[in-house]
CSV table of C-alpha atoms in Angstrom, one decimal:
chain,number,residue,atom,x,y,z
A,974,MET,CA,138.8,227.9,169.8
A,975,GLY,CA,140.0,224.9,168.1
A,976,VAL,CA,143.7,225.4,168.3
A,977,GLY,CA,145.1,222.2,169.7
A,978,TYR,CA,148.1,220.6,167.8
A,979,PRO,CA,151.3,221.0,170.3
A,980,ILE,CA,153.0,223.1,167.8
A,981,ASP,CA,150.0,225.3,167.3
A,982,LEU,CA,149.9,225.9,171.3
A,983,LEU,CA,153.5,226.9,171.3
A,984,VAL,CA,153.5,229.4,168.3
A,985,CYS,CA,150.2,230.8,169.7
A,986,VAL,CA,151.6,231.2,173.1
A,987,ALA,CA,154.7,233.1,171.5
A,988,LEU,CA,152.2,235.2,169.8
A,989,GLY,CA,150.3,236.1,173.1
A,990,VAL,CA,147.4,233.4,173.3
A,991,ASP,CA,147.1,232.4,176.7
A,992,MET,CA,143.7,230.4,176.3
A,993,PHE,CA,143.0,227.2,174.6
A,994,ASP,CA,140.2,224.8,174.2
A,995,CYS,CA,140.2,221.9,171.7
A,996,VAL,CA,139.0,218.4,171.4
A,997,TYR,CA,142.5,217.2,169.7
A,998,PRO,CA,144.1,215.1,172.6
A,999,ALA,CA,140.8,212.9,172.6
A,1000,ARG,CA,139.9,213.0,169.1
A,1001,THR,CA,143.4,212.0,167.9
A,1002,ALA,CA,143.5,209.2,170.6
A,1003,ARG,CA,140.2,207.6,169.0
A,1004,PHE,CA,142.4,207.0,165.9
A,1005,GLY,CA,145.2,205.4,168.1
A,1006,VAL,CA,147.7,208.4,168.2
A,1007,ALA,CA,149.5,209.3,171.3
A,1008,LEU,CA,151.2,212.4,171.5
A,1009,SER,CA,154.9,212.9,172.6
A,1010,ASP,CA,157.8,215.4,172.2
A,1011,GLU,CA,159.2,213.1,169.3
A,1012,GLY,CA,156.0,213.7,167.3
A,1013,ASN,CA,152.8,211.5,167.1
A,1014,MET,CA,152.9,207.8,167.8
A,1015,GLN,CA,150.4,205.9,165.4
A,1016,LEU,CA,150.0,202.9,168.0
A,1017,LYS,CA,148.0,200.8,165.2
A,1018,GLN,CA,151.3,200.5,163.4
A,1019,ARG,CA,153.1,197.1,163.6
A,1020,ARG,CA,156.2,198.5,164.8
A,1021,PHE,CA,154.4,198.9,168.3
A,1022,LYS,CA,153.3,195.2,168.4
A,1023,GLU,CA,156.3,194.1,170.6
A,1024,ASP,CA,157.2,197.3,172.2
A,1025,LEU,CA,157.2,197.0,176.0
A,1026,ALA,CA,158.2,200.6,176.6
A,1027,PRO,CA,155.6,203.0,178.1
A,1028,LEU,CA,154.4,205.8,175.6
A,1029,GLU,CA,156.8,208.1,177.1
A,1030,LYS,CA,159.6,207.0,179.7
A,1031,ASP,CA,159.4,210.1,182.0
A,1032,CYS,CA,155.5,210.4,181.9
A,1033,LYS,CA,153.9,209.9,185.2
A,1034,CYS,CA,150.2,209.5,183.8
A,1035,PRO,CA,148.5,206.3,184.8
A,1036,THR,CA,148.6,204.9,181.3
A,1037,CYS,CA,152.3,205.2,181.1
A,1038,LEU,CA,152.9,203.7,184.4
A,1039,HIS,CA,150.6,200.7,183.9
A,1040,PHE,CA,150.6,199.7,180.1
A,1041,THR,CA,153.2,199.1,177.4
A,1042,ARG,CA,152.9,200.6,173.9
A,1043,ALA,CA,152.3,196.9,172.7
A,1044,TYR,CA,149.3,196.5,174.9
A,1045,LEU,CA,148.1,199.7,173.7
A,1046,HIS,CA,148.7,198.7,170.2
A,1047,ILE,CA,146.3,195.7,170.7
A,1048,LEU,CA,143.5,198.0,172.3
A,1049,ALA,CA,143.8,200.8,169.9
A,1050,ALA,CA,142.8,198.7,167.0
A,1051,LYS,CA,139.9,197.0,168.8
A,1052,GLU,CA,138.6,198.4,172.1
A,1053,GLN,CA,137.3,201.7,173.1
A,1054,THR,CA,139.4,201.4,176.3
A,1055,GLY,CA,142.3,201.9,174.1
A,1056,ALA,CA,141.0,205.3,173.1
A,1057,ARG,CA,140.4,206.2,176.7
A,1058,LEU,CA,143.8,205.3,177.9
A,1059,ILE,CA,145.6,207.1,175.1
A,1060,THR,CA,143.3,210.1,175.9
A,1061,GLN,CA,144.5,210.2,179.4
A,1062,HIS,CA,148.0,210.2,178.3
A,1063,ASN,CA,147.5,212.8,175.5
A,1064,ILE,CA,146.1,215.2,178.0
A,1065,ALA,CA,148.7,214.5,180.7
A,1066,TYR,CA,151.1,215.4,177.9
A,1067,MET,CA,149.4,218.6,177.0
A,1068,MET,CA,149.2,219.7,180.3
A,1069,ARG,CA,153.0,219.0,180.8
A,1070,LEU,CA,153.9,220.8,177.7
A,1071,MET,CA,152.0,223.8,178.7
A,1072,LYS,CA,153.6,223.7,182.2
A,1073,ARG,CA,157.0,223.6,180.5
A,1074,ALA,CA,156.0,226.5,178.4
A,1075,ARG,CA,154.8,228.4,181.6
A,1076,GLU,CA,158.2,227.7,183.5
A,1077,ALA,CA,160.1,228.7,180.2
A,1078,ILE,CA,158.3,232.0,180.1
A,1079,SER,CA,158.9,232.6,184.0
A,1080,ALA,CA,162.6,231.7,183.4
A,1081,GLY,CA,162.9,234.1,180.5
A,1082,ARG,CA,163.9,231.4,177.9
A,1083,TYR,CA,160.7,230.8,176.0
A,1084,PRO,CA,162.4,231.4,172.7
A,1085,GLN,CA,165.1,228.7,173.5
A,1086,PHE,CA,162.2,226.3,174.6
A,1087,VAL,CA,160.5,226.7,171.4
A,1088,GLN,CA,163.4,226.3,169.3
A,1089,GLU,CA,164.3,222.8,171.3
A,1090,TYR,CA,161.0,221.6,170.9
A,1091,PHE,CA,160.9,222.3,167.2
A,1092,GLU,CA,164.2,220.7,166.9
A,1093,LYS,CA,163.0,217.4,168.5
A,1094,VAL,CA,159.6,217.2,166.3
A,1095,TYR,CA,161.2,218.3,163.2
A,1096,PRO,CA,164.9,216.8,163.0
A,1097,LYS,CA,165.0,217.4,159.5
A,1098,HIS,CA,163.9,221.0,159.8
A,1099,ASP,CA,160.9,220.6,157.7
A,1100,TYR,CA,159.0,223.0,159.8
A,1101,PRO,CA,155.4,224.0,158.5
A,1102,TRP,CA,155.9,227.4,156.9
A,1103,TRP,CA,153.4,229.2,158.8
A,1104,CYS,CA,155.3,228.4,161.8
A,1105,VAL,CA,158.6,229.6,160.8
A,1106,GLN,CA,156.7,232.9,159.6
A,1107,ALA,CA,154.7,233.5,162.9
A,1108,LEU,CA,157.6,232.7,165.0
A,1109,ARG,CA,159.8,235.2,163.0
A,1110,GLU,CA,157.4,237.9,163.6
A,1111,VAL,CA,158.1,237.6,167.6
A,1112,GLY,CA,161.8,237.2,166.6
A,1113,ILE,CA,162.2,233.4,167.2
A,1114,GLU,CA,164.3,231.9,164.5
A,1115,LEU,CA,164.1,228.1,163.9
A,1116,SER,CA,167.4,226.4,163.2
A,1117,GLY,CA,167.7,225.7,159.5
A,1118,ALA,CA,164.5,227.1,158.4
A,1119,PRO,CA,164.4,228.5,154.9
A,1120,GLN,CA,164.6,232.3,154.5
A,1121,GLU,CA,162.0,232.1,151.9
A,1122,ARG,CA,158.7,230.0,151.3
A,1123,PRO,CA,159.8,226.5,150.0
A,1124,PRO,CA,158.0,225.6,146.6
A,1125,SER,CA,155.0,223.8,146.9
A,1126,PRO,CA,155.3,220.0,146.0
A,1127,VAL,CA,153.1,219.5,143.0
């Protein structure tokens, strides 16, 4: 299906989609990108050079349990092993995200879950317009979202 960005999944679940298949977690890992609730981490960037934290502090995947961002920073730029380790984390992240979505649905709080997630990923409320529109169609309003489509930056 090709729907694979975390926000895509959450919006599509809100719209009733319940099956996904995408290479995004692995493909993005090949470019040194790790997924998290705070947004994508570009591990090739210098800011990770001395960062001794795991990719996500509460993640229990083998990559987060055994490797630091600094180590993955080194591998991401030069070694296929880096892509494999980051892929492992990215798949674990997506599985946890969808588990949390299922739990929110079961608890009757999916709209709040989506709102909280978008608030974390977009703290400046610069949401993609298509997300704002799609979520409004199912009665989910994002905090600080514009009422009309913002003008395109040209």
